[in-house]
Structure formats: C-alpha cells, structure tokens
Short mmCIF file of C-alpha atoms and ligand atoms in Angstrom, two decimals:
data_model
loop_
_atom_site.label_atom_id
_atom_site.label_comp_id
_atom_site.label_asym_id
_atom_site.label_seq_id
_atom_site.Cartn_x
_atom_site.Cartn_y
_atom_site.Cartn_z
CA MET Z 773 102.31 103.48 51.55
CA THR Z 774 102.57 103.05 47.81
CA LYS Z 775 105.40 103.37 45.35
CA LYS Z 776 103.67 106.44 43.93
CA GLU Z 777 103.74 108.17 47.31
CA ASN Z 778 107.34 107.21 47.77
CA PRO Z 779 109.24 106.76 44.50
CA LYS Z 780 112.32 105.74 46.50
CA LEU Z 781 110.72 102.37 47.10
CA GLN Z 782 112.30 99.74 44.92
CA PHE Z 783 110.13 96.82 45.87
CA ASN Z 784 106.48 95.88 45.81
CA THR Z 785 103.96 96.89 48.43
CA SER Z 786 103.14 93.50 49.86
CA TRP Z 787 103.19 94.95 53.39
CA GLU Z 788 99.92 96.81 52.83
CA TYR Z 789 97.61 94.73 55.00
CA ALA Z 790 93.91 95.19 55.64
CA PRO Z 791 93.20 96.52 59.13
CA ALA Z 792 93.18 93.78 61.77
CA PRO Z 793 92.24 95.49 65.01
CA GLU Z 794 92.05 93.47 68.23
CA SER Z 795 88.58 93.62 69.73
CA THR Z 796 88.02 95.65 72.87
CA ASP Z 797 84.53 94.33 73.79
CA HIS Z 798 85.87 91.82 76.25
CA ILE Z 799 87.70 94.21 78.54
CA ARG Z 800 86.18 95.64 81.67
CA LEU Z 801 87.36 99.06 82.78
CA LYS Z 802 85.85 100.99 85.67
CA GLU Z 803 85.24 104.71 85.25
CA LYS Z 804 87.10 105.39 88.46
CA TYR Z 805 89.87 103.44 90.21
CA ASP Z 806 90.55 103.71 93.94
CA LEU Z 807 93.67 102.71 95.85
CA PHE Z 808 94.26 99.03 96.64
CA ILE Z 809 95.17 99.03 100.32
CA ASP Z 810 94.85 96.17 102.82
CA GLY Z 811 92.96 93.99 100.36
CA LYS Z 812 90.28 96.58 99.56
CA PHE Z 813 89.80 99.39 97.06
CA VAL Z 814 89.63 102.59 99.14
CA LYS Z 815 89.10 106.24 98.26
CA PRO Z 816 92.12 108.55 98.46
CA ALA Z 817 92.16 110.76 101.60
CA LYS Z 818 91.99 114.01 99.65
CA GLY Z 819 89.44 112.67 97.15
CA LYS Z 820 91.66 113.62 94.19
CA TYR Z 821 91.67 111.69 90.89
CA PHE Z 822 93.58 112.14 87.63
CA ALA Z 823 92.82 110.96 84.11
CA THR Z 824 94.72 108.21 82.34
CA ILE Z 825 94.43 108.50 78.56
CA ASN Z 826 95.00 106.41 75.47
CA PRO Z 827 98.04 108.07 73.84
CA ALA Z 828 96.94 106.85 70.39
CA THR Z 829 93.58 108.64 70.57
CA GLU Z 830 93.95 111.07 73.49
CA GLN Z 831 90.69 109.64 74.89
CA VAL Z 832 90.29 109.36 78.65
CA LEU Z 833 90.19 105.69 79.66
CA ALA Z 834 89.52 106.08 83.39
CA MET Z 835 90.03 108.33 86.38
CA VAL Z 836 92.62 107.11 88.85
CA ALA Z 837 93.13 108.00 92.52
CA GLU Z 838 96.02 110.22 93.53
CA ALA Z 839 97.54 108.97 96.78
CA ASP Z 840 99.00 111.51 99.22
CA THR Z 841 101.29 110.94 102.20
CA SER Z 842 98.45 109.79 104.45
CA ASP Z 843 97.35 107.18 101.87
CA VAL Z 844 100.94 106.01 101.54
CA ASP Z 845 101.13 105.77 105.32
CA LYS Z 846 97.99 103.61 105.36
CA ALA Z 847 99.44 101.33 102.67
CA VAL Z 848 102.80 100.95 104.43
CA LYS Z 849 101.07 100.19 107.75
CA ALA Z 850 98.88 97.57 106.05
CA ALA Z 851 101.98 96.01 104.49
CA ARG Z 852 103.78 96.00 107.87
CA LYS Z 853 100.84 94.39 109.66
CA ALA Z 854 100.52 91.73 106.94
CA TYR Z 855 104.26 91.08 107.10
CA GLU Z 856 104.45 90.64 110.88
CA ASN Z 857 101.17 88.79 111.43
CA VAL Z 858 100.73 86.66 108.33
CA TRP Z 859 103.23 86.56 105.49
CA LYS Z 860 106.48 86.18 107.42
CA LYS Z 861 104.97 83.36 109.48
CA MET Z 862 103.34 81.51 106.59
CA PRO Z 863 105.15 78.30 105.53
CA PRO Z 864 107.06 79.12 102.29
CA ARG Z 865 105.21 76.38 100.42
CA GLU Z 866 101.92 78.14 101.13
CA ARG Z 867 103.35 81.46 99.98
CA GLY Z 868 104.40 79.76 96.76
CA LYS Z 869 100.84 78.56 96.13
CA TYR Z 870 99.49 82.09 96.16
CA ILE Z 871 102.16 83.24 93.72
CA TYR Z 872 101.35 80.33 91.38
CA ARG Z 873 97.70 81.26 91.57
CA ILE Z 874 98.42 84.85 90.54
CA ALA Z 875 100.51 83.57 87.60
CA ARG Z 876 97.67 81.33 86.41
CA MET Z 877 95.11 84.12 86.74
CA ILE Z 878 97.27 86.44 84.61
CA GLN Z 879 97.36 83.72 81.96
CA GLU Z 880 93.60 83.26 82.12
CA ARG Z 881 93.04 86.97 81.57
CA ALA Z 882 95.98 87.49 79.22
CA ARG Z 883 93.92 88.97 76.42
CA GLU Z 884 92.30 91.53 78.64
CA PHE Z 885 95.67 92.50 80.09
CA ALA Z 886 97.22 92.84 76.64
CA VAL Z 887 94.46 95.05 75.28
CA ILE Z 888 94.44 97.32 78.33
CA GLU Z 889 98.25 97.56 78.25
CA THR Z 890 98.11 98.65 74.64
CA MET Z 891 95.28 101.13 75.18
CA ASP Z 892 96.88 102.75 78.23
CA GLY Z 893 100.49 102.78 77.03
CA GLY Z 894 100.37 102.97 73.22
CA LYS Z 895 102.51 99.89 72.50
CA PRO Z 896 101.54 97.54 69.65
CA ILE Z 897 99.17 94.74 70.66
CA ARG Z 898 101.65 92.24 69.20
CA GLU Z 899 104.17 93.35 71.79
CA SER Z 900 101.84 93.37 74.79
CA ARG Z 901 100.22 90.08 73.72
CA ASP Z 902 103.42 88.18 72.87
CA VAL Z 903 105.96 89.75 75.20
CA ASP Z 904 104.66 91.76 78.15
CA VAL Z 905 101.83 89.58 79.40
CA PRO Z 906 103.37 86.10 78.93
CA LEU Z 907 106.61 87.29 80.51
CA ALA Z 908 104.72 88.80 83.44
CA ALA Z 909 102.98 85.44 84.08
CA ASN Z 910 106.32 83.63 83.68
CA HIS Z 911 107.94 85.81 86.32
CA PHE Z 912 105.26 84.84 88.82
CA PHE Z 913 105.61 81.15 87.88
CA TYR Z 914 109.38 81.29 88.14
CA TYR Z 915 109.53 82.98 91.54
CA ALA Z 916 106.66 80.87 92.89
CA GLY Z 917 109.03 77.94 92.40
CA TRP Z 918 111.73 79.55 94.56
CA ALA Z 919 109.46 80.39 97.51
CA ASP Z 920 110.13 77.11 99.36
CA LYS Z 921 113.67 76.58 98.05
CA LEU Z 922 115.49 79.64 99.31
CA GLU Z 923 117.87 77.54 101.41
CA TYR Z 924 118.89 75.70 98.24
CA ALA Z 925 119.32 78.96 96.34
CA PHE Z 926 121.59 80.29 99.10
CA PRO Z 927 123.06 77.29 100.92
CA ASN Z 928 124.41 77.91 104.45
CA ARG Z 929 123.23 81.52 104.38
CA ASN Z 930 119.94 81.48 106.38
CA PRO Z 931 117.94 83.66 103.96
CA GLN Z 932 115.39 85.91 105.73
CA PRO Z 933 112.94 88.45 104.30
CA ILE Z 934 113.62 92.15 104.71
CA GLY Z 935 110.14 93.45 105.52
CA VAL Z 936 108.16 96.02 103.56
CA ALA Z 937 109.31 96.78 100.01
CA GLY Z 938 108.39 100.09 98.34
CA GLN Z 939 108.40 99.59 94.58
CA ILE Z 940 108.20 102.33 91.97
CA ILE Z 941 107.92 101.49 88.29
CA PRO Z 942 107.87 103.30 84.93
CA TRP Z 943 105.45 103.38 82.00
CA ASN Z 944 107.27 101.36 79.35
CA PHE Z 945 106.41 97.82 80.58
CA PRO Z 946 103.72 98.50 83.17
CA LEU Z 947 102.50 94.98 83.96
CA LEU Z 948 105.83 93.31 83.35
CA MET Z 949 107.66 95.72 85.67
CA ALA Z 950 105.01 95.10 88.34
CA ALA Z 951 105.69 91.36 87.97
CA TRP Z 952 109.47 91.86 88.10
CA LYS Z 953 109.01 93.73 91.37
CA ILE Z 954 106.21 91.87 93.14
CA ALA Z 955 107.04 88.22 92.35
CA PRO Z 956 110.56 88.00 93.87
CA ALA Z 957 109.55 90.20 96.82
CA LEU Z 958 106.68 87.84 97.75
CA ALA Z 959 108.70 84.69 97.13
CA ALA Z 960 111.32 85.97 99.54
CA GLY Z 961 108.65 86.61 102.19
CA ASN Z 962 108.30 90.40 101.97
CA THR Z 963 105.17 92.50 101.64
CA VAL Z 964 104.80 95.24 99.08
CA VAL Z 965 103.62 98.78 98.35
CA LEU Z 966 103.83 99.31 94.59
CA LYS Z 967 103.26 102.45 92.58
CA PRO Z 968 102.84 102.26 88.79
CA ALA Z 969 103.65 105.26 86.57
CA GLU Z 970 100.99 107.96 86.33
CA THR Z 971 100.50 107.49 82.56
CA THR Z 972 100.03 103.70 82.71
CA PRO Z 973 98.30 102.66 85.95
CA LEU Z 974 95.56 100.42 84.54
CA THR Z 975 97.20 97.00 84.26
CA ALA Z 976 98.65 97.31 87.78
CA LEU Z 977 95.12 98.07 89.00
CA LYS Z 978 93.82 95.04 87.07
CA LEU Z 979 96.53 93.03 88.77
CA ALA Z 980 95.20 94.37 92.08
CA GLU Z 981 91.79 92.92 91.16
CA ILE Z 982 93.38 89.54 90.44
CA ILE Z 983 95.32 89.67 93.68
CA GLN Z 984 92.09 90.36 95.53
CA GLU Z 985 90.34 87.43 93.79
CA SER Z 986 93.31 85.15 94.43
CA GLY Z 987 92.68 85.37 98.17
CA LEU Z 988 96.20 86.61 98.91
CA PRO Z 989 96.03 87.75 102.55
CA ASP Z 990 95.05 91.43 102.94
CA GLY Z 991 97.90 93.91 102.93
CA VAL Z 992 100.54 91.59 101.43
CA VAL Z 993 100.38 93.58 98.18
CA ASN Z 994 99.17 97.19 98.15
CA ILE Z 995 98.94 99.09 94.87
CA ILE Z 996 98.66 102.84 95.02
CA THR Z 997 98.58 105.38 92.22
CA GLY Z 998 99.86 108.91 91.78
CA ALA Z 999 102.76 110.81 90.26
CA GLY Z 1000 106.23 111.78 91.53
CA ALA Z 1001 105.01 113.14 94.87
CA THR Z 1002 103.35 109.79 95.68
CA GLY Z 1003 106.59 108.00 94.74
CA ALA Z 1004 108.57 110.36 96.97
CA ALA Z 1005 106.17 109.66 99.87
CA ILE Z 1006 106.93 105.92 99.53
CA VAL Z 1007 110.67 106.59 99.38
CA ASN Z 1008 110.59 108.83 102.47
CA HIS Z 1009 108.30 106.68 104.59
CA PRO Z 1010 110.24 105.42 107.65
CA GLY Z 1011 108.29 102.12 107.62
CA VAL Z 1012 109.69 101.04 104.24
CA ASP Z 1013 112.72 98.72 104.46
CA LYS Z 1014 113.65 98.53 100.81
CA ILE Z 1015 113.15 100.64 97.70
CA ALA Z 1016 113.15 99.02 94.28
CA PHE Z 1017 113.05 101.59 91.52
CA THR Z 1018 112.95 101.40 87.74
CA GLY Z 1019 112.89 104.70 85.88
CA SER Z 1020 115.03 107.60 84.77
CA THR Z 1021 118.56 108.17 86.04
CA ALA Z 1022 117.52 111.68 87.17
CA VAL Z 1023 114.79 110.36 89.51
CA GLY Z 1024 117.05 107.45 90.56
CA LYS Z 1025 119.60 109.98 91.81
CA ILE Z 1026 116.92 111.88 93.76
CA ILE Z 1027 115.87 108.62 95.43
CA ILE Z 1028 119.44 107.57 96.26
CA ASN Z 1029 119.99 110.98 97.92
CA ALA Z 1030 116.70 110.69 99.81
CA VAL Z 1031 117.57 107.31 101.35
CA ALA Z 1032 121.22 108.14 102.10
CA GLY Z 1033 121.86 107.73 105.82
CA THR Z 1034 118.81 105.51 106.37
CA ASN Z 1035 118.73 101.74 106.72
CA LYS Z 1036 116.79 101.31 103.49
CA LYS Z 1037 118.21 98.97 100.91
CA THR Z 1038 117.88 100.02 97.27
CA THR Z 1039 117.99 98.55 93.80
CA MET Z 1040 118.04 100.88 90.82
CA GLU Z 1041 117.30 100.01 87.22
CA LEU Z 1042 117.88 103.28 85.39
CA GLY Z 1043 118.55 104.62 81.91
CA GLY Z 1044 120.49 103.08 79.07
CA LYS Z 1045 122.10 103.84 75.72
CA ALA Z 1046 122.91 100.43 74.33
CA ALA Z 1047 125.43 99.82 71.56
CA ASN Z 1048 124.41 97.37 68.85
CA ILE Z 1049 127.57 96.34 66.98
CA ILE Z 1050 127.58 94.78 63.51
CA PHE Z 1051 130.82 93.19 62.27
CA GLU Z 1052 131.58 92.58 58.59
CA ASP Z 1053 131.19 88.82 59.07
CA ALA Z 1054 127.68 89.13 60.55
CA PRO Z 1055 124.55 87.67 58.93
CA ILE Z 1056 123.51 91.09 57.61
CA ASP Z 1057 119.77 90.63 57.09
CA GLN Z 1058 119.37 89.04 60.48
CA ALA Z 1059 121.38 91.88 62.05
CA VAL Z 1060 119.29 94.56 60.32
CA GLU Z 1061 116.12 92.92 61.61
CA GLY Z 1062 117.64 92.72 65.10
CA VAL Z 1063 118.56 96.39 65.01
CA ILE Z 1064 115.03 97.34 63.90
CA ASN Z 1065 113.54 95.17 66.63
CA GLY Z 1066 115.97 96.59 69.18
CA ILE Z 1067 115.03 100.23 68.73
CA PHE Z 1068 111.82 100.64 66.75
CA PHE Z 1069 109.35 97.90 67.67
CA ASN Z 1070 108.51 99.41 71.02
CA GLN Z 1071 108.82 103.07 69.95
CA GLY Z 1072 112.27 103.02 71.56
CA HIS Z 1073 110.51 102.96 74.95
CA VAL Z 1074 112.91 100.38 76.36
CA CYS Z 1075 115.75 101.22 78.72
CA CYS Z 1076 117.84 98.52 77.03
CA ALA Z 1077 116.88 99.72 73.51
CA GLY Z 1078 119.74 99.38 71.02
CA SER Z 1079 119.80 103.11 70.38
CA ARG Z 1080 123.40 103.39 69.11
CA LEU Z 1081 124.39 101.36 66.09
CA PHE Z 1082 128.04 100.67 65.24
CA ILE Z 1083 128.74 99.22 61.80
CA GLN Z 1084 132.13 98.01 60.59
CA GLU Z 1085 133.18 100.55 57.99
CA ASN Z 1086 133.40 98.32 54.90
CA ILE Z 1087 129.78 97.18 55.20
CA ALA Z 1088 128.32 100.47 56.43
CA ASP Z 1089 126.77 101.67 53.14
CA LYS Z 1090 125.10 98.34 52.55
CA VAL Z 1091 123.69 98.10 56.07
CA ILE Z 1092 122.46 101.71 56.10
CA GLN Z 1093 120.65 101.19 52.79
CA LYS Z 1094 118.99 98.05 54.13
CA LEU Z 1095 117.94 99.91 57.27
CA LYS Z 1096 116.41 102.72 55.21
CA ASP Z 1097 114.50 100.22 53.07
CA ARG Z 1098 113.24 98.39 56.13
CA LEU Z 1099 112.17 101.68 57.77
CA GLU Z 1100 109.88 102.30 54.81
CA THR Z 1101 108.09 99.00 55.38
CA LEU Z 1102 107.43 99.51 59.10
CA ILE Z 1103 103.76 99.96 59.87
CA ILE Z 1104 103.03 102.85 62.21
CA GLY Z 1105 99.58 103.51 63.60
CA ASP Z 1106 96.73 101.98 65.60
CA PRO Z 1107 98.47 100.05 68.39
CA LEU Z 1108 95.47 97.71 68.61
CA ASP Z 1109 96.02 96.58 65.01
CA LYS Z 1110 97.83 93.24 64.94
CA ASN Z 1111 99.94 94.35 61.97
CA THR Z 1112 101.28 97.47 63.64
CA ASP Z 1113 105.03 97.58 64.24
CA ILE Z 1114 105.30 100.98 65.89
CA GLY Z 1115 102.60 102.32 68.19
CA ALA Z 1116 102.05 105.65 69.88
CA ILE Z 1117 104.54 107.55 71.99
CA ASN Z 1118 103.49 107.12 75.60
CA SER Z 1119 102.72 110.76 76.42
CA LYS Z 1120 102.78 114.30 75.09
CA GLU Z 1121 105.70 115.07 77.42
CA GLN Z 1122 107.74 112.13 76.10
CA LEU Z 1123 107.01 113.14 72.51
CA ALA Z 1124 108.26 116.66 73.31
CA THR Z 1125 111.50 115.17 74.73
CA ILE Z 1126 112.04 113.04 71.62
CA ASN Z 1127 111.36 115.98 69.30
CA LYS Z 1128 113.78 118.12 71.32
CA TYR Z 1129 116.52 115.53 70.72
CA ILE Z 1130 115.71 115.28 67.00
CA LYS Z 1131 116.24 119.06 66.77
CA ILE Z 1132 119.48 118.77 68.74
CA GLY Z 1133 120.70 116.08 66.32
CA ILE Z 1134 119.94 118.25 63.30
CA ASN Z 1135 121.63 121.27 64.90
CA GLU Z 1136 124.66 119.14 65.71
CA GLY Z 1137 125.03 118.54 61.99
CA ALA Z 1138 124.10 114.84 61.79
CA GLU Z 1139 122.39 113.56 58.64
CA ILE Z 1140 118.77 112.65 59.40
CA TYR Z 1141 116.66 110.00 57.64
CA GLN Z 1142 113.02 109.45 58.57
CA SER Z 1143 110.49 107.01 57.22
CA SER Z 1144 108.19 108.69 54.72
CA CYS Z 1145 105.07 107.26 56.40
CA ASN Z 1146 102.03 109.35 57.31
CA LEU Z 1147 101.30 109.77 60.98
CA PRO Z 1148 97.78 109.65 62.46
CA LYS Z 1149 96.31 113.09 63.19
CA LYS Z 1150 95.26 112.44 66.79
CA GLY Z 1151 97.55 111.06 69.47
CA PHE Z 1152 101.33 111.18 69.98
CA TRP Z 1153 103.48 109.82 67.18
CA CYS Z 1154 107.06 109.90 65.99
CA LYS Z 1155 108.47 108.67 62.70
CA PRO Z 1156 111.27 106.12 63.02
CA THR Z 1157 114.43 108.17 62.66
CA LEU Z 1158 118.04 107.45 61.73
CA PHE Z 1159 120.94 109.82 62.41
CA ILE Z 1160 123.92 109.04 60.20
CA ASN Z 1161 127.43 110.54 60.56
CA VAL Z 1162 127.13 111.37 64.22
CA ALA Z 1163 130.06 112.28 66.42
CA GLN Z 1164 130.83 110.26 69.55
CA SER Z 1165 130.61 113.47 71.59
CA SER Z 1166 127.23 114.58 70.25
CA ARG Z 1167 124.34 114.77 72.69
CA ILE Z 1168 122.15 112.38 70.69
CA VAL Z 1169 124.86 109.74 71.15
CA GLN Z 1170 125.55 110.46 74.83
CA GLU Z 1171 122.05 111.04 76.25
CA GLU Z 1172 119.07 108.73 76.55
CA ILE Z 1173 116.26 109.76 74.15
CA PHE Z 1174 113.76 106.96 74.89
CA GLY Z 1175 112.17 107.16 71.46
CA PRO Z 1176 112.44 105.60 67.97
CA VAL Z 1177 115.70 107.35 67.17
CA LEU Z 1178 118.83 105.43 66.13
CA THR Z 1179 122.29 106.99 65.86
CA ILE Z 1180 124.72 105.32 63.45
CA GLN Z 1181 128.52 105.33 63.76
CA THR Z 1182 131.15 103.30 61.98
CA PHE Z 1183 134.34 101.63 63.21
CA ARG Z 1184 137.38 99.83 61.80
CA THR Z 1185 138.81 97.75 64.65
CA ILE Z 1186 137.51 95.87 67.67
CA GLU Z 1187 139.50 98.11 70.02
CA GLU Z 1188 137.91 101.20 68.50
CA VAL Z 1189 134.35 99.93 68.83
CA ILE Z 1190 134.87 98.78 72.43
CA GLU Z 1191 136.23 102.22 73.30
CA LYS Z 1192 133.32 104.01 71.63
CA ALA Z 1193 130.64 101.65 72.93
CA ASN Z 1194 131.85 102.06 76.52
CA ASN Z 1195 132.45 105.80 76.33
CA ILE Z 1196 129.05 106.93 77.67
CA PRO Z 1197 127.60 107.32 81.17
CA TYR Z 1198 125.34 104.26 80.82
CA GLY Z 1199 125.91 100.50 80.78
CA LEU Z 1200 122.69 98.52 80.74
CA SER Z 1201 122.89 96.37 77.62
CA ALA Z 1202 124.59 95.80 74.28
CA GLY Z 1203 124.28 93.65 71.17
CA VAL Z 1204 126.93 91.98 69.02
CA TRP Z 1205 126.42 90.61 65.50
CA THR Z 1206 129.16 88.38 64.14
CA ASP Z 1207 129.84 84.91 62.82
CA LYS Z 1208 132.79 84.43 65.18
CA GLY Z 1209 132.25 83.03 68.66
CA SER Z 1210 135.66 84.32 69.70
CA LYS Z 1211 134.62 87.91 68.94
CA ILE Z 1212 131.47 87.45 70.99
CA PHE Z 1213 133.41 86.18 74.01
CA ASN Z 1214 136.00 88.92 73.64
CA LEU Z 1215 133.31 91.60 73.58
CA THR Z 1216 131.16 90.21 76.39
CA THR Z 1217 134.12 90.53 78.75
CA LYS Z 1218 135.05 94.05 77.60
CA LEU Z 1219 131.73 95.80 77.08
CA ARG Z 1220 130.67 97.51 80.30
CA ALA Z 1221 127.04 96.46 80.06
CA GLY Z 1222 124.87 94.31 82.32
CA VAL Z 1223 123.43 92.27 79.44
CA VAL Z 1224 125.14 91.50 76.14
CA TRP Z 1225 123.05 89.80 73.46
CA ALA Z 1226 124.82 87.97 70.64
CA ASN Z 1227 123.16 87.63 67.23
CA THR Z 1228 119.81 88.50 68.80
CA TYR Z 1229 118.36 91.40 70.75
CA ASN Z 1230 115.83 92.19 73.49
CA LYS Z 1231 115.42 88.59 74.55
CA PHE Z 1232 114.13 88.14 78.08
CA ASP Z 1233 113.64 85.21 80.37
CA PRO Z 1234 112.77 85.15 84.08
CA VAL Z 1235 115.82 82.97 84.73
CA SER Z 1236 118.36 85.53 83.45
CA PRO Z 1237 119.45 88.39 85.67
CA PHE Z 1238 119.08 91.90 84.26
CA GLY Z 1239 120.61 95.17 85.45
CA GLY Z 1240 123.23 97.78 84.76
CA TYR Z 1241 126.65 99.29 85.27
CA LYS Z 1242 127.50 102.95 85.90
CA GLU Z 1243 124.55 105.37 85.65
CA SER Z 1244 122.29 102.53 84.53
CA GLY Z 1245 121.97 101.53 88.17
CA TYR Z 1246 122.79 98.60 90.45
CA GLY Z 1247 121.25 95.40 91.70
CA ARG Z 1248 119.87 92.66 89.47
CA GLU Z 1249 116.33 91.57 88.68
CA GLY Z 1250 115.46 88.13 87.36
CA GLY Z 1251 117.00 84.77 88.19
CA ILE Z 1252 118.39 83.83 91.59
CA HIS Z 1253 120.15 87.21 91.58
CA GLY Z 1254 116.74 88.87 91.64
CA LEU Z 1255 115.94 87.28 95.02
CA MET Z 1256 119.02 88.68 96.74
CA PRO Z 1257 117.84 92.30 97.05
CA TYR Z 1258 114.78 91.01 98.94
CA LEU Z 1259 116.66 88.89 101.44
CA ASN Z 1260 118.93 89.32 104.42
CA LEU Z 1261 121.50 86.60 103.91
P1 ADP T 1485 110.41 107.81 83.06
O1 ADP T 1485 111.49 108.64 82.45
O2 ADP T 1485 110.48 106.37 82.79
O3 ADP T 1485 109.05 108.44 83.02
P2 ADP T 1485 110.60 108.61 85.78
O4 ADP T 1485 111.87 108.36 86.49
O5 ADP T 1485 110.16 110.01 85.54
O6 ADP T 1485 110.77 107.73 84.52
O7 ADP T 1485 109.40 107.85 86.49
C1 ADP T 1485 109.49 106.53 86.93
C2 ADP T 1485 108.62 106.38 88.17
O8 ADP T 1485 109.14 107.19 89.22
C3 ADP T 1485 107.17 106.81 87.97
O9 ADP T 1485 106.34 105.89 88.67
C4 ADP T 1485 107.15 108.18 88.63
O10 ADP T 1485 105.87 108.56 89.09
C5 ADP T 1485 108.11 108.00 89.77
N1 ADP T 1485 108.72 109.23 90.30
C6 ADP T 1485 108.91 110.40 89.65
N2 ADP T 1485 109.53 111.30 90.45
C7 ADP T 1485 109.75 110.68 91.64
C8 ADP T 1485 110.37 111.05 92.89
N3 ADP T 1485 110.89 112.24 93.07
N4 ADP T 1485 110.43 110.12 93.87
C9 ADP T 1485 109.93 108.89 93.69
N5 ADP T 1485 109.33 108.48 92.56
C10 ADP T 1485 109.23 109.35 91.54
#
C-alpha cells in the first residue's frame, strides 16, 4: 500500500517487499487419502471421500476419506489389540525410542509439513515454519523423555495407562494439536484413534505416513478423517476409554453430555476470549507489538488469542493510534509468502461467522476501524479490525469470534480491569503489560485464566501446562500435567 492510496499514512512505505513465496515443488501430496488404521492406509467402508481445499485459492488439494461408524469401530479395535498385545507390555524405554524417532522424522520433513500446513489451513508460512512444526517436534521430544520416567514424575503413585484414547482436534493448529494429543498418550502407554478437523486433515495424514515409516507397531496410532459425525462415532464408541477434545465450547458440551454416565475420562480444551491488559507504565511499543501478535498474526484463529484489549485510560489515545498505524503496515495475502503477516481465513463458514460478528459490533454501536489494505479476490479473507468504545455487555466482547477482530476497552484502576477481564464465560488465557513485577503477581493470582503471559504473548513450550477455567474447559496439556489425563494414578 502506498501513501497515495492511503493519505492517512504518516510514514514511509518501507514495508513494501518483493514477493518471497516459499516453493511448493518439494511437497508430495496424494490425490486421494485413505484412513490410517492398524498400520495401513485402508479405504473407507462406504467409499465416500470429501475435498480439502486451500482457503487462500479455493483450489482442491486432495480428496480425503470420510470414516463412518464401522471404520471407527475398526480403528478402535485395532487400537485395543495393539494396546493389549504390544504397547502396554513394551518396556517404557522402548516406547520412548519410537516417540523420539517420530520427533526426529518431523524435524527432517519440517519444510514439507510447514508448506502443507499453510496450504491446507491458510496460515502464514512464517507461523507454520517457525511455530507449528518446531513445537510439534518438541512435544514428541519432550514426552519421549518421560516415557521411562513416569514413576519419577508421580512418585509412590504406580502410574498405569488408561487404554484407548479417542482424540478430536480442530483446524487452527492441525499438526501441533495432533502432537499435543498423541505424544503424551503414547508416552503414558496408551494407544490412539485421532481425528483431525475436516478442513485441515493433510498434516495429520502426513504424520500417519511418518508413523508408518517409523515402524511404530501397527494399531498404536490410528488416524481417521471425517467431520462431526465421525467425531461423534469416536465419542460414542464403547471401546474408547478416554476422550481428549480441542474445539468449540458448543461441541465440547455435546461431547460432555454424550459421555455422561460412562466410564470415559475427558479433557476439554475449548473456547477463549483472552484479555490483554496494558498499564500506563508498560513499554508501549512492545505492548502494541504483543497485542498485534496476539490477535492478528494467526488471523485470530487461536483459542488463546488476545481478543479483548484493556488500556489504562490515560494512555488509551496514544495506544489506539499506534495500533491503527501498525494495522496499516500488516501484510495480508498469500500465506506462502514469507513476508505475509495475516493469511487466509480457514473456511468460508468461519469467514461468515466473523463477518456476522463484525455486523453485530457495528449494530451495537461500537466504532470500527479496519486496515485499508486490499484483499485478494479469490479465497477467504478478513481485514484486521478494531472495535473501539465497546460495552462490557456487548456480544463482540462476550462471545468468541475466532477471527482478526480486537475489541478495545479502557479502565482506570486494577480492581476495575480485573472485574471486567473476568466477567465473561471463558478463562483460557490473558496478557499483562506493565513495568511492575508486583502488578504482574497481583494479576496472575486474580485473573481467572489458565495461562497468564506477562510482557509477552502467545509463547508456548512443551514443558508448560496449558488449559482453561470455566467454559474454556478442564484438564491440562503440556508438561507433567499433560501426562495425568492419560494415566491411572
Ligand atoms: P471449531 O470451532 O474449532 O471448528 P468444532 O468444535 O466445530 O471447532 O470442531 C472441532 C473438532 O470437533 C473437529 O474435528 C470436528 O470435526 C469435531 N466435531 C464436530 N462436531 C462433533 C461432534 N458432535 N462430536 C464429536 N466431534 C465433533
């Protein structure tokens, strides 16, 4: 964008870079993907396939099998057989070796994973290359290390595996969520049936190829594809001992109801509506960058996205102006371009949801500010959007939008901001920006959020537990905590 196109710009246009697209020649995609059951790729019983598309171009990338209840049954039986006959009996050290091998193979094929993740999901290559794929490998490395040390992790508790874990994951971090689910389950001695989201199945299927090559015994990990009905078939299968779910609060509630009265254990990582709080003593430029990173860099497709900003009143005008300026410099477009900050919205349906909320915000009387960028013609795109002067009770503040939309409120005192930040149905994460350690400690004990970042945002590490309060779910993933849901102690 130039100054001529947008006279509001006060600074030079040094962010106009030449295109730098990542090459796609090195990736191998099949035209058609079958279900990965018992160590082999098998056709779905009903012979049905669905298309997975690139949301930035709307081009079909591959056809993917749709598993029905009989396919799910086959996968669960394979997982049970592998659990009883092989995995449960295998010395933990040997189990650990397989998990290490998978971690190393992800690293070896990191570039291919990153490109496919970006093509199938729409996120910028910078994100999939620098965040998703390395973190996925790190999760396997980390949990591989625990496989033969469970007695040290839980002294005097006799940790035992649970059995077959049914795992259902969303589309925002497809490979990473698969790693979060599979790695601790295997380290704890369980076997797995995993279902990726219907819009982003390809990296999980690539992972299935790696798992096959790694020589992991047949049936220890089964990866099946399909939409909600396939997920429901996993949840309702009597042979599944544990359900681990990451996704929307609405589907989480359906699953909790479905397993009520059964012996199935559950962990739920659901929606979020994180507060990012900037105090007057904060390093302002760093905070503005953290806020931008927290909500815009992944199209807002992050359950812990910092989607509500609270600014201390006396610095509000300054911060809002800086945010507007920064919005103008964000690069939106080809997710495969290494300079892109904001990629494509994951699906047409998600774009419709985001647009619905933008209309609601306008109708509620909030002041809207959108970047003046041009959007590509094909694909699903949304301009980064600020809503200023929003009421605490408004729907865009209370409900999860899951898009690049930031609401901005102001506050005067710490008590006020704690009250406002906590006064929503969610409690997954929060961010605090201040120079004072005492304020950080005060807030971390009072904010009802599973993760509180201080003077940074969206930082992840396999060692740190992650999970929510209230309607954001229960159970923790990551760290030693992440082993507990997969063990009988
Ligand atoms: P999102 O809002 O992230 O798309 P969803 O909760 O709709 O989240 O989907 C997350 C995962 O749950 C996906 O893999 C989806 O196919 C699956 N899913 C959707 N409906 C159901 C259901 N009724 N039972 C089990 N899984 C489901």
